[in-house]
Amino acid sequence: MTQETSDKKWFDQLVMELRLRQVHGSAIGDTVASARELLGDTGQRAEEAFGPARDYAAALELPAAPKHDWIRTALWPSLLGLLAFLLFNQAVVSWTRSELLLVSPAQAAFLATPVVLVALLPFYLDAVVRRIRVCVALAAACAVAGILSAVVTPTNQAEAWLSMDPLPWVVGSALVMVALSITNAVRSSRPGSADDVTDPLSGTADGTGTGARLMVQVTDWLFPLLALAMLGLALSFR
């Protein structure tokens, strides 16, 4: 492995570790720039000069957001959006077929699985970020839960735990998703809201290109976009 490749991997890991510690983007940029400057002067590899990136990040005392601030600002809104999307998916199929929304206990349990997994994310976020297998396993568990919820959907009212008019749930969940997306879009449009890693020498920040901005907008409107796709799918198979 060349020194350039080795150092790039080390710096990528350093940025990830500092992000996990909620360090501000400007402080990460300063740290990376200082480390690169030192390596340029000494000719050493990053691993030789600073040790493992994880240990180096842990040893630094840098300005950071409150440890669990992201739970309030990111996790809970995402969790509410996911719950609204799952409710929309269940209700829109019944609505397009002019049927009652039927729910069984097993179906509700499978639908709750992704919500519970996301709610518990703070307990295993490090494992998700550092181990791709954990991320794949979580995605697979959510997908399987979704399939099983469809399998156990009641076919008549006698099998159902609850039977409801689907229209209020379609409208209510859609409004929740749109309201959350508008809130996220307004928040992400504010200067400095992204907390990008900024190079102190050039003043440029990562994630400020057209592609990055488009990705932020798509992320802000992800659940409504998926809901529209689900609505189209439900209408095509009614």
XYZ file of N, CA, C and O in Angstrom, residues 43-230:
752
model
N 7.639 13.911 6.720
C 7.695 12.830 5.747
C 7.217 11.492 6.299
O 7.358 10.460 5.652
N 6.656 11.487 7.495
C 6.170 10.250 8.105
C 4.796 9.874 7.563
O 4.079 10.700 6.996
N 4.434 8.619 7.806
C 3.068 8.197 7.550
C 2.198 8.588 8.743
O 2.693 8.722 9.863
N 0.938 8.743 8.479
C 0.017 9.173 9.533
C -0.012 8.182 10.695
O 0.002 8.580 11.861
N -0.011 6.903 10.372
C -0.068 5.879 11.421
C 1.182 5.928 12.294
O 1.115 5.742 13.514
N 2.333 6.182 11.676
C 3.583 6.251 12.425
C 3.630 7.494 13.322
O 4.104 7.437 14.455
N 3.125 8.604 12.814
C 3.229 9.859 13.552
C 2.205 9.976 14.675
O 2.518 10.499 15.763
N 1.004 9.472 14.434
C -0.092 9.709 15.385
C -0.673 8.445 16.015
O -1.457 8.537 16.956
N -0.289 7.274 15.499
C -0.880 6.046 15.995
C -2.220 5.777 15.314
O -2.597 6.480 14.376
N -2.961 4.782 15.776
C -4.257 4.471 15.180
C -5.197 5.680 15.223
O -5.215 6.425 16.215
N -5.964 5.872 14.167
C -6.840 7.038 14.071
C -7.856 7.076 15.209
O -8.169 8.145 15.743
N -8.348 5.922 15.599
C -9.351 5.870 16.667
C -8.762 6.342 17.990
O -9.399 7.112 18.722
N -7.552 5.911 18.292
C -6.900 6.316 19.535
C -6.557 7.803 19.505
O -6.686 8.510 20.519
N -6.095 8.280 18.347
C -5.731 9.693 18.222
C -6.963 10.585 18.411
O -6.916 11.599 19.115
N -8.076 10.188 17.805
C -9.318 10.956 17.951
C -9.778 10.986 19.405
O -10.243 12.017 19.895
N -9.627 9.864 20.091
C -10.060 9.793 21.492
C -9.190 10.661 22.394
O -9.662 11.145 23.434
N -7.943 10.872 22.002
C -7.023 11.650 22.835
C -7.199 13.158 22.656
O -6.742 13.935 23.499
N -7.846 13.566 21.583
C -8.012 14.987 21.304
C -9.142 15.580 22.143
O -10.145 14.930 22.404
N -8.963 16.811 22.550
C -10.015 17.544 23.249
C -10.472 18.680 22.346
O -9.868 19.749 22.290
N -11.546 18.424 21.615
C -12.031 19.361 20.607
C -13.460 19.780 20.915
O -14.216 19.028 21.542
N -13.859 20.979 20.478
C -15.239 21.433 20.712
C -16.235 20.528 19.989
O -16.051 20.196 18.824
N -17.251 20.119 20.700
C -18.218 19.168 20.142
C -19.623 19.526 20.610
O -19.818 20.223 21.617
N -20.594 19.046 19.874
C -21.989 19.206 20.269
C -22.265 18.311 21.469
O -21.505 17.368 21.738
N -23.330 18.586 22.231
C -23.691 17.680 23.329
C -23.784 16.253 22.838
O -24.239 15.990 21.715
N -23.349 15.314 23.658
C -23.167 13.930 23.234
C -24.374 13.335 22.538
O -24.256 12.672 21.512
N -25.562 13.546 23.074
C -26.755 12.931 22.495
C -27.672 13.947 21.826
O -28.870 13.704 21.659
N -27.115 15.092 21.414
C -27.927 16.121 20.772
C -28.526 15.634 19.462
O -29.627 16.033 19.082
N -27.799 14.751 18.756
C -28.285 14.257 17.463
C -29.547 13.414 17.614
O -30.329 13.292 16.656
N -29.764 12.853 18.798
C -30.980 12.056 19.009
C -32.206 12.956 18.898
O -33.205 12.602 18.257
N -32.127 14.133 19.510
C -33.250 15.072 19.466
C -33.420 15.694 18.089
O -34.540 15.825 17.593
N -32.312 16.072 17.458
C -32.394 16.817 16.211
C -32.524 15.943 14.973
O -33.049 16.399 13.952
N -32.042 14.710 15.033
C -32.050 13.854 13.839
C -32.809 12.545 14.027
O -33.629 12.171 13.183
N -32.548 11.859 15.134
C -33.124 10.527 15.284
C -34.637 10.568 15.472
O -35.372 9.847 14.796
N -35.118 11.401 16.406
C -36.561 11.412 16.664
C -37.372 11.857 15.454
O -38.399 11.234 15.144
N -36.971 12.927 14.728
C -37.714 13.259 13.501
C -37.689 12.136 12.470
O -38.708 11.863 11.821
N -36.535 11.470 12.327
C -36.451 10.352 11.376
C -37.344 9.202 11.811
O -37.985 8.551 10.976
N -37.395 8.963 13.108
C -38.231 7.890 13.636
C -39.710 8.190 13.394
O -40.476 7.306 12.987
N -40.106 9.434 13.606
C -41.495 9.827 13.350
C -41.814 9.714 11.868
O -42.905 9.255 11.480
N -40.881 10.117 11.000
C -41.085 9.992 9.560
C -41.220 8.543 9.131
O -42.056 8.208 8.281
N -40.397 7.672 9.703
C -40.475 6.246 9.381
C -41.816 5.663 9.810
O -42.440 4.897 9.067
N -42.265 6.016 11.004
C -43.548 5.517 11.496
C -44.694 5.985 10.593
O -45.583 5.199 10.245
N -44.661 7.269 10.196
C -45.696 7.791 9.300
C -45.665 7.080 7.952
O -46.718 6.767 7.377
N -44.458 6.804 7.450
C -44.330 6.112 6.166
C -44.889 4.696 6.237
O -45.591 4.241 5.325
N -44.607 3.981 7.317
C -45.112 2.620 7.468
C -46.642 2.611 7.572
O -47.306 1.750 6.984
N -47.196 3.570 8.308
C -48.650 3.669 8.408
C -49.263 3.996 7.055
O -50.311 3.451 6.678
N -48.615 4.898 6.322
C -49.104 5.256 4.987
C -49.121 4.038 4.079
O -50.099 3.812 3.340
N -48.050 3.257 4.111
C -47.973 2.069 3.258
C -49.119 1.105 3.512
O -49.699 0.532 2.584
N -49.429 0.902 4.777
C -50.514 -0.022 5.112
C -51.869 0.542 4.706
O -52.715 -0.173 4.159
N -52.076 1.829 4.954
C -53.390 2.418 4.707
C -53.664 2.662 3.232
O -54.803 2.518 2.781
N -52.623 3.016 2.470
C -52.865 3.405 1.083
C -53.319 2.221 0.233
O -54.116 2.377 -0.702
N -52.847 1.019 0.543
C -53.266 -0.162 -0.216
C -54.755 -0.421 0.003
O -55.515 -0.649 -0.946
N -55.183 -0.364 1.259
C -56.607 -0.564 1.561
C -57.454 0.544 0.948
O -58.542 0.297 0.428
N -56.952 1.773 0.984
C -57.711 2.902 0.437
C -57.905 2.778 -1.068
O -59.006 3.021 -1.580
N -56.857 2.419 -1.796
C -56.976 2.299 -3.250
C -57.891 1.145 -3.656
O -58.450 1.154 -4.752
N -58.070 0.190 -2.763
C -58.959 -0.945 -3.044
C -60.353 -0.752 -2.451
O -61.177 -1.648 -2.535
N -60.570 0.435 -1.832
C -61.863 0.737 -1.196
C -62.222 -0.314 -0.147
O -63.376 -0.747 -0.043
N -61.220 -0.699 0.631
C -61.404 -1.685 1.689
C -61.106 -1.046 3.045
O -60.491 0.022 3.128
N -61.522 -1.728 4.109
C -61.147 -1.303 5.447
C -59.677 -1.626 5.705
O -59.123 -2.570 5.134
N -59.064 -0.833 6.558
C -57.693 -1.110 6.988
C -57.752 -2.137 8.103
O -58.265 -1.867 9.187
N -57.262 -3.342 7.818
C -57.306 -4.441 8.779
C -55.916 -4.660 9.367
O -54.920 -4.714 8.635
N -55.857 -4.809 10.683
C -54.570 -4.976 11.366
C -54.676 -6.132 12.346
O -55.650 -6.227 13.112
N -53.682 -7.018 12.330
C -53.604 -8.124 13.283
C -52.443 -7.870 14.242
O -51.535 -7.094 13.927
N -52.424 -8.515 15.405
C -51.304 -8.326 16.347
C -49.954 -8.676 15.731
O -48.971 -7.958 15.939
N -49.886 -9.789 14.989
C -48.620 -10.186 14.372
C -48.162 -9.153 13.352
O -46.972 -8.810 13.270
N -49.110 -8.635 12.573
C -48.779 -7.620 11.586
C -48.240 -6.359 12.263
O -47.233 -5.784 11.817
N -48.885 -5.935 13.345
C -48.430 -4.749 14.070
C -47.026 -4.957 14.638
O -46.193 -4.043 14.628
N -46.752 -6.170 15.112
C -45.428 -6.465 15.664
C -44.352 -6.381 14.584
O -43.270 -5.808 14.815
N -44.636 -6.935 13.406
C -43.652 -6.882 12.324
C -43.450 -5.444 11.836
O -42.322 -5.042 11.517
N -44.533 -4.667 11.776
C -44.413 -3.278 11.353
C -43.619 -2.457 12.364
O -42.937 -1.504 11.992
N -43.717 -2.826 13.635
C -43.000 -2.082 14.678
C -41.510 -2.410 14.704
O -40.723 -1.647 15.284
N -41.114 -3.519 14.089
C -39.713 -3.942 14.141
C -38.744 -2.885 13.631
O -37.767 -2.543 14.324
N -38.943 -2.299 12.425
C -38.004 -1.253 11.971
C -37.984 -0.040 12.898
O -36.926 0.554 13.122
N -39.157 0.323 13.435
C -39.232 1.479 14.334
C -38.413 1.222 15.597
O -37.666 2.090 16.061
N -38.536 0.024 16.147
C -37.787 -0.318 17.363
C -36.289 -0.345 17.077
O -35.482 0.158 17.879
N -35.900 -0.904 15.939
C -34.482 -0.969 15.592
C -33.878 0.420 15.448
O -32.747 0.670 15.880
N -34.624 1.334 14.837
C -34.133 2.709 14.698
C -34.103 3.405 16.053
O -33.155 4.133 16.364
N -35.114 3.178 16.873
C -35.158 3.809 18.199
C -33.978 3.384 19.064
O -33.483 4.161 19.891
N -33.508 2.151 18.882
C -32.389 1.638 19.673
C -31.029 1.945 19.051
O -29.996 1.532 19.582
N -31.022 2.685 17.943
C -29.776 2.974 17.233
C -28.681 3.580 18.105
O -27.505 3.236 17.925
N -28.987 4.469 19.054
C -27.908 5.026 19.881
C -27.083 3.979 20.620
O -25.919 4.221 20.938
N -27.669 2.808 20.871
C -26.952 1.783 21.617
C -25.950 1.014 20.753
O -25.038 0.385 21.287
N -26.121 1.049 19.439
C -25.191 0.293 18.589
C -24.762 1.084 17.350
O -24.356 0.494 16.346
N -24.807 2.415 17.431
C -24.412 3.242 16.293
C -22.970 2.987 15.883
O -22.657 2.901 14.692
N -22.075 2.869 16.865
C -20.664 2.627 16.544
C -20.501 1.352 15.728
O -19.718 1.310 14.769
N -21.209 0.297 16.109
C -21.099 -0.975 15.388
C -21.624 -0.836 13.968
O -21.054 -1.411 13.024
N -22.700 -0.069 13.786
C -23.264 0.121 12.443
C -22.277 0.859 11.546
O -22.092 0.499 10.379
N -21.632 1.887 12.086
C -20.713 2.695 11.297
C -19.434 1.927 10.977
O -18.910 2.008 9.859
N -18.929 1.168 11.939
C -17.629 0.526 11.767
C -17.697 -0.850 11.105
O -16.690 -1.328 10.582
N -18.858 -1.498 11.144
C -18.958 -2.856 10.602
C -20.104 -2.931 9.599
O -21.269 -2.847 9.978
N -19.764 -3.078 8.341
C -20.762 -3.113 7.284
C -21.717 -4.280 7.460
O -22.891 -4.205 7.089
N -21.242 -5.376 8.071
C -22.109 -6.540 8.271
C -23.274 -6.223 9.194
O -24.380 -6.728 9.013
N -23.027 -5.378 10.191
C -24.111 -4.996 11.108
C -25.156 -4.182 10.361
O -26.368 -4.388 10.530
N -24.711 -3.268 9.524
C -25.620 -2.446 8.732
C -26.454 -3.312 7.793
O -27.668 -3.129 7.659
N -25.802 -4.268 7.133
C -26.508 -5.179 6.217
C -27.521 -6.023 6.980
O -28.655 -6.239 6.524
N -27.133 -6.505 8.158
C -28.037 -7.331 8.964
C -29.276 -6.541 9.385
O -30.397 -7.059 9.366
N -29.099 -5.267 9.754
C -30.232 -4.437 10.140
C -31.162 -4.188 8.958
O -32.394 -4.263 9.093
N -30.578 -3.896 7.803
C -31.392 -3.682 6.601
C -32.162 -4.944 6.240
O -33.345 -4.885 5.868
N -31.498 -6.092 6.370
C -32.161 -7.360 6.061
C -33.299 -7.634 7.039
O -34.376 -8.094 6.642
N -33.079 -7.328 8.320
C -34.124 -7.543 9.328
C -35.343 -6.679 9.039
O -36.487 -7.134 9.157
N -35.127 -5.426 8.638
C -36.242 -4.536 8.303
C -36.988 -5.032 7.075
O -38.224 -4.998 7.021
N -36.230 -5.505 6.066
C -36.861 -6.004 4.844
C -37.695 -7.255 5.125
O -38.833 -7.386 4.649
N -37.139 -8.166 5.919
C -37.865 -9.400 6.262
C -39.123 -9.070 7.061
O -40.190 -9.647 6.839
N -39.003 -8.113 7.988
C -40.165 -7.714 8.785
C -41.261 -7.138 7.891
O -42.453 -7.406 8.091
N -40.867 -6.368 6.886
C -41.842 -5.809 5.956
C -42.550 -6.886 5.154
O -43.774 -6.836 4.946
N -41.793 -7.876 4.710
C -42.384 -8.980 3.937
C -43.338 -9.790 4.805
O -44.458 -10.129 4.393
N -42.913 -10.088 6.026
C -43.751 -10.886 6.927
C -45.021 -10.136 7.334
O -46.080 -10.746 7.520
N -44.923 -8.802 7.450
C -46.122 -8.032 7.782
C -47.159 -8.129 6.677
O -48.372 -8.146 6.946
N -46.693 -8.212 5.432
C -47.624 -8.383 4.310
C -48.220 -9.789 4.309
O -49.398 -9.984 3.986
N -47.403 -10.774 4.694
C -47.864 -12.166 4.695
C -48.979 -12.368 5.717
O -49.950 -13.094 5.460
N -48.862 -11.723 6.885
C -49.832 -11.956 7.955
C -50.971 -10.931 7.953
O -51.752 -10.865 8.902
N -51.071 -10.127 6.902
C -52.172 -9.169 6.807
C -53.511 -9.908 6.798
O -53.696 -10.845 6.015
N -54.456 -9.528 7.638
C -55.756 -10.216 7.663
C -56.481 -10.096 6.333
O -56.395 -9.074 5.654
N -57.197 -11.140 5.970
C -57.962 -11.137 4.719
C -59.431 -10.798 4.948
O -60.157 -10.534 3.991
N -59.871 -10.821 6.207
C -61.248 -10.449 6.510
C -61.309 -9.885 7.933
O -60.364 -10.019 8.712
N -62.441 -9.272 8.272
C -62.583 -8.614 9.571
C -62.523 -9.591 10.742
O -62.100 -9.221 11.839
N -62.944 -10.833 10.510
C -62.930 -11.821 11.587
C -61.504 -12.099 12.066
O -61.281 -12.422 13.230
N -60.521 -12.003 11.172
C -59.122 -12.268 11.520
C -58.425 -11.033 12.082
O -57.318 -11.139 12.617
N -59.049 -9.863 11.934
C -58.380 -8.610 12.269
C -58.507 -8.263 13.740
O -59.519 -8.568 14.386
N -57.491 -7.629 14.242
C -57.489 -7.081 15.595
C -58.184 -5.726 15.586
O -58.953 -5.393 16.476
N -57.897 -4.939 14.537
C -58.524 -3.646 14.335
C -58.997 -3.531 12.900
O -58.356 -4.064 11.983
N -60.119 -2.850 12.690
C -60.595 -2.542 11.341
C -61.002 -1.077 11.327
O -61.820 -0.643 12.138
N -60.399 -0.303 10.409
C -60.581 1.148 10.406
C -60.730 1.670 8.993
O -60.304 1.024 8.027
N -61.293 2.857 8.900
C -61.335 3.577 7.631
C -59.908 4.023 7.298
O -59.280 4.726 8.096
N -59.356 3.646 6.144
C -57.954 3.961 5.859
C -57.694 5.411 5.487
O -56.563 5.895 5.633
N -58.742 6.150 5.009
C -58.501 7.504 4.502
C -57.884 8.444 5.539
O -56.912 9.146 5.220
N -58.398 8.509 6.780
C -57.747 9.403 7.756
C -56.285 9.067 7.999
O -55.456 9.967 8.212
N -55.943 7.789 7.952
C -54.557 7.385 8.168
C -53.688 7.759 6.970
O -52.521 8.140 7.140
N -54.246 7.655 5.764
C -53.507 8.070 4.572
C -53.217 9.566 4.629
O -52.073 10.005 4.447
N -54.250 10.355 4.903
C -54.093 11.807 4.932
C -53.198 12.234 6.098
O -52.279 13.052 5.937
N -53.457 11.686 7.288
C -52.683 12.075 8.463
C -51.204 11.748 8.331
O -50.345 12.589 8.619
N -50.884 10.523 7.892
C -49.474 10.133 7.758
C -48.789 10.940 6.659
O -47.613 11.311 6.794
N -49.514 11.240 5.570
C -48.939 12.057 4.496
C -48.623 13.462 4.992
O -47.558 14.019 4.687
N -49.527 14.046 5.771
C -49.289 15.390 6.310
C -48.087 15.409 7.249
O -47.298 16.363 7.245
N -47.948 14.365 8.062
C -46.797 14.285 8.973
C -45.493 14.225 8.179
O -44.520 14.936 8.493
N -45.453 13.393 7.137
C -44.241 13.280 6.327
C -43.891 14.591 5.641
O -42.728 15.008 5.619
N -44.878 15.265 5.090
C -44.630 16.536 4.408
C -44.171 17.599 5.412
O -43.232 18.357 5.134
N -44.819 17.664 6.575
C -44.429 18.647 7.587
C -42.990 18.427 8.051
O -42.217 19.392 8.198
N -42.615 17.174 8.270
C -41.240 16.880 8.678
C -40.248 17.247 7.576
O -39.167 17.778 7.856
N -40.603 16.970 6.326
C -39.714 17.289 5.215
C -39.523 18.788 5.063
O -38.412 19.266 4.794
N -40.603 19.550 5.224
C -40.486 21.011 5.149
C -39.583 21.520 6.269
O -38.705 22.369 6.051
N -39.779 21.001 7.478
C -38.942 21.402 8.610
C -37.479 21.077 8.353
O -36.588 21.902 8.600
N -37.207 19.874 7.841
C -35.828 19.473 7.555
C -35.220 20.329 6.454
O -34.037 20.704 6.527
N -36.015 20.637 5.422
C -35.510 21.441 4.307
C -35.168 22.855 4.761
O -34.138 23.423 4.358
N -36.022 23.431 5.607
C -35.750 24.778 6.131
C -34.500 24.764 6.992
O -33.635 25.649 6.893
N -34.375 23.740 7.843
C -33.209 23.655 8.722
C -31.914 23.477 7.916
O -30.903 24.129 8.218
N -31.934 22.616 6.907
C -30.716 22.352 6.146
C -30.341 23.499 5.219
O -29.203 23.570 4.751
N -31.280 24.412 4.941
C -30.985 25.549 4.068
C -30.312 26.693 4.815
O -29.801 27.623 4.199
N -30.324 26.630 6.143
C -29.704 27.693 6.926
C -28.182 27.617 6.819
O -27.614 26.527 6.828
N -27.500 28.763 6.727
C -26.027 28.762 6.656
C -25.416 28.067 7.864
O -25.793 28.326 9.008
N -24.472 27.162 7.590
C -23.772 26.470 8.662
C -24.519 25.308 9.268
O -24.014 24.664 10.181
N -25.715 25.012 8.756
C -26.507 23.945 9.359
C -25.901 22.572 9.123
O -26.078 21.661 9.929
N -25.187 22.403 8.006
C -24.632 21.093 7.673
C -23.407 20.751 8.511
O -23.023 19.587 8.598
N -22.764 21.776 9.119
C -21.558 21.571 9.910
C -20.515 20.777 9.124
O -19.973 19.775 9.584
N -20.253 21.235 7.893
C -19.295 20.547 7.026
C -17.874 20.684 7.561
O -17.552 21.626 8.299
N -17.037 19.737 7.162
C -15.617 19.811 7.496
C -14.978 20.856 6.588
O -14.948 20.703 5.368
N -14.473 21.931 7.178
C -13.962 23.073 6.418
C -12.445 23.120 6.453
O -11.834 23.005 7.520
N -11.844 23.280 5.281
C -10.396 23.442 5.186
C -10.052 24.865 5.628
O -10.497 25.830 5.009
N -9.254 25.023 6.690
C -8.964 26.378 7.194
C -8.113 27.208 6.236
O -8.117 28.437 6.332
N -7.394 26.579 5.318
C -6.533 27.303 4.388
C -7.320 27.850 3.206
O -7.208 29.022 2.845
N -8.142 26.990 2.601
C -8.899 27.412 1.418
C -10.274 27.967 1.766
O -10.887 28.677 0.967
N -10.768 27.616 2.953
C -12.103 28.059 3.345
C -13.211 27.250 2.720
O -14.392 27.543 2.922
N -12.864 26.234 1.941
C -13.872 25.391 1.298
C -14.296 24.284 2.245
O -13.554 23.877 3.131
N -15.507 23.796 2.019
C -16.054 22.750 2.884
C -16.430 21.535 2.070
O -16.835 21.650 0.909
N -16.283 20.373 2.675
C -16.753 19.149 2.045
C -18.272 19.194 1.953
O -18.951 19.717 2.835
N -18.824 18.611 0.891
C -20.271 18.488 0.792
C -20.973 19.753 0.346
O -22.156 19.933 0.634
N -20.250 20.679 -0.331
C -20.890 21.916 -0.783
C -21.137 21.917 -2.280
O -21.644 22.895 -2.810
N -20.806 20.837 -2.984
C -21.028 20.761 -4.417
C -22.492 20.534 -4.755
O -23.337 20.296 -3.894
N -22.772 20.580 -6.067
C -24.148 20.391 -6.529
C -24.671 19.017 -6.149
O -25.813 18.879 -5.700
N -23.847 17.989 -6.326
C -24.269 16.628 -5.992
C -24.591 16.477 -4.518
O -25.582 15.838 -4.150
N -23.762 17.085 -3.669
C -23.996 17.000 -2.227
C -25.271 17.728 -1.836
O -26.050 17.247 -1.010
N -25.498 18.906 -2.426
C -26.722 19.657 -2.118
C -27.966 18.894 -2.575
O -28.992 18.887 -1.887
N -27.862 18.274 -3.744
C -28.987 17.480 -4.241
C -29.265 16.302 -3.327
O -30.435 15.973 -3.045
N -28.215 15.670 -2.833
C -28.382 14.537 -1.917
C -29.073 14.975 -0.624
O -29.936 14.256 -0.093
N -28.718 16.155 -0.124
C -29.363 16.673 1.084
C -30.849 16.893 0.841
O -31.703 16.539 1.661
N -31.192 17.462 -0.314
C -32.596 17.720 -0.628
C -33.378 16.424 -0.773
O -34.526 16.317 -0.294
N -32.770 15.436 -1.428
C -33.442 14.139 -1.572
C -33.649 13.497 -0.203
O -34.716 12.930 0.072
N -32.648 13.593 0.654
C -32.763 13.035 2.001
C -33.878 13.730 2.789
O -34.653 13.075 3.494
N -33.965 15.063 2.656
C -35.009 15.812 3.357
C -36.410 15.356 2.939
O -37.338 15.351 3.758
N -36.567 14.984 1.673
C -37.883 14.624 1.138
C -37.997 13.130 0.861
O -38.866 12.700 0.094
N -37.152 12.330 1.494
C -37.094 10.906 1.189
C -38.429 10.200 1.433
O -38.935 9.481 0.564
N -39.017 10.374 2.604
C -40.248 9.646 2.923
C -41.424 10.059 2.035
O -42.161 9.191 1.556
N -41.643 11.363 1.767
C -42.707 11.701 0.820
C -42.471 11.137 -0.579
O -43.426 10.711 -1.251
N -41.219 11.121 -1.030
C -40.918 10.560 -2.348
C -41.213 9.059 -2.381
O -41.803 8.544 -3.350
N -40.828 8.358 -1.331
C -41.118 6.927 -1.254
C -42.620 6.685 -1.148
O -43.142 5.720 -1.715
N -43.320 7.571 -0.438
C -44.773 7.432 -0.311
C -45.459 7.627 -1.659
O -46.423 6.909 -1.990
N -44.984 8.582 -2.459
C -45.537 8.768 -3.796
C -45.318 7.533 -4.657
O -46.212 7.119 -5.418
N -44.134 6.943 -4.548
C -43.855 5.713 -5.299
C -44.781 4.591 -4.858
O -45.299 3.824 -5.676
N -45.009 4.499 -3.555
C -45.909 3.471 -3.029
C -47.333 3.712 -3.487
O -48.064 2.756 -3.821
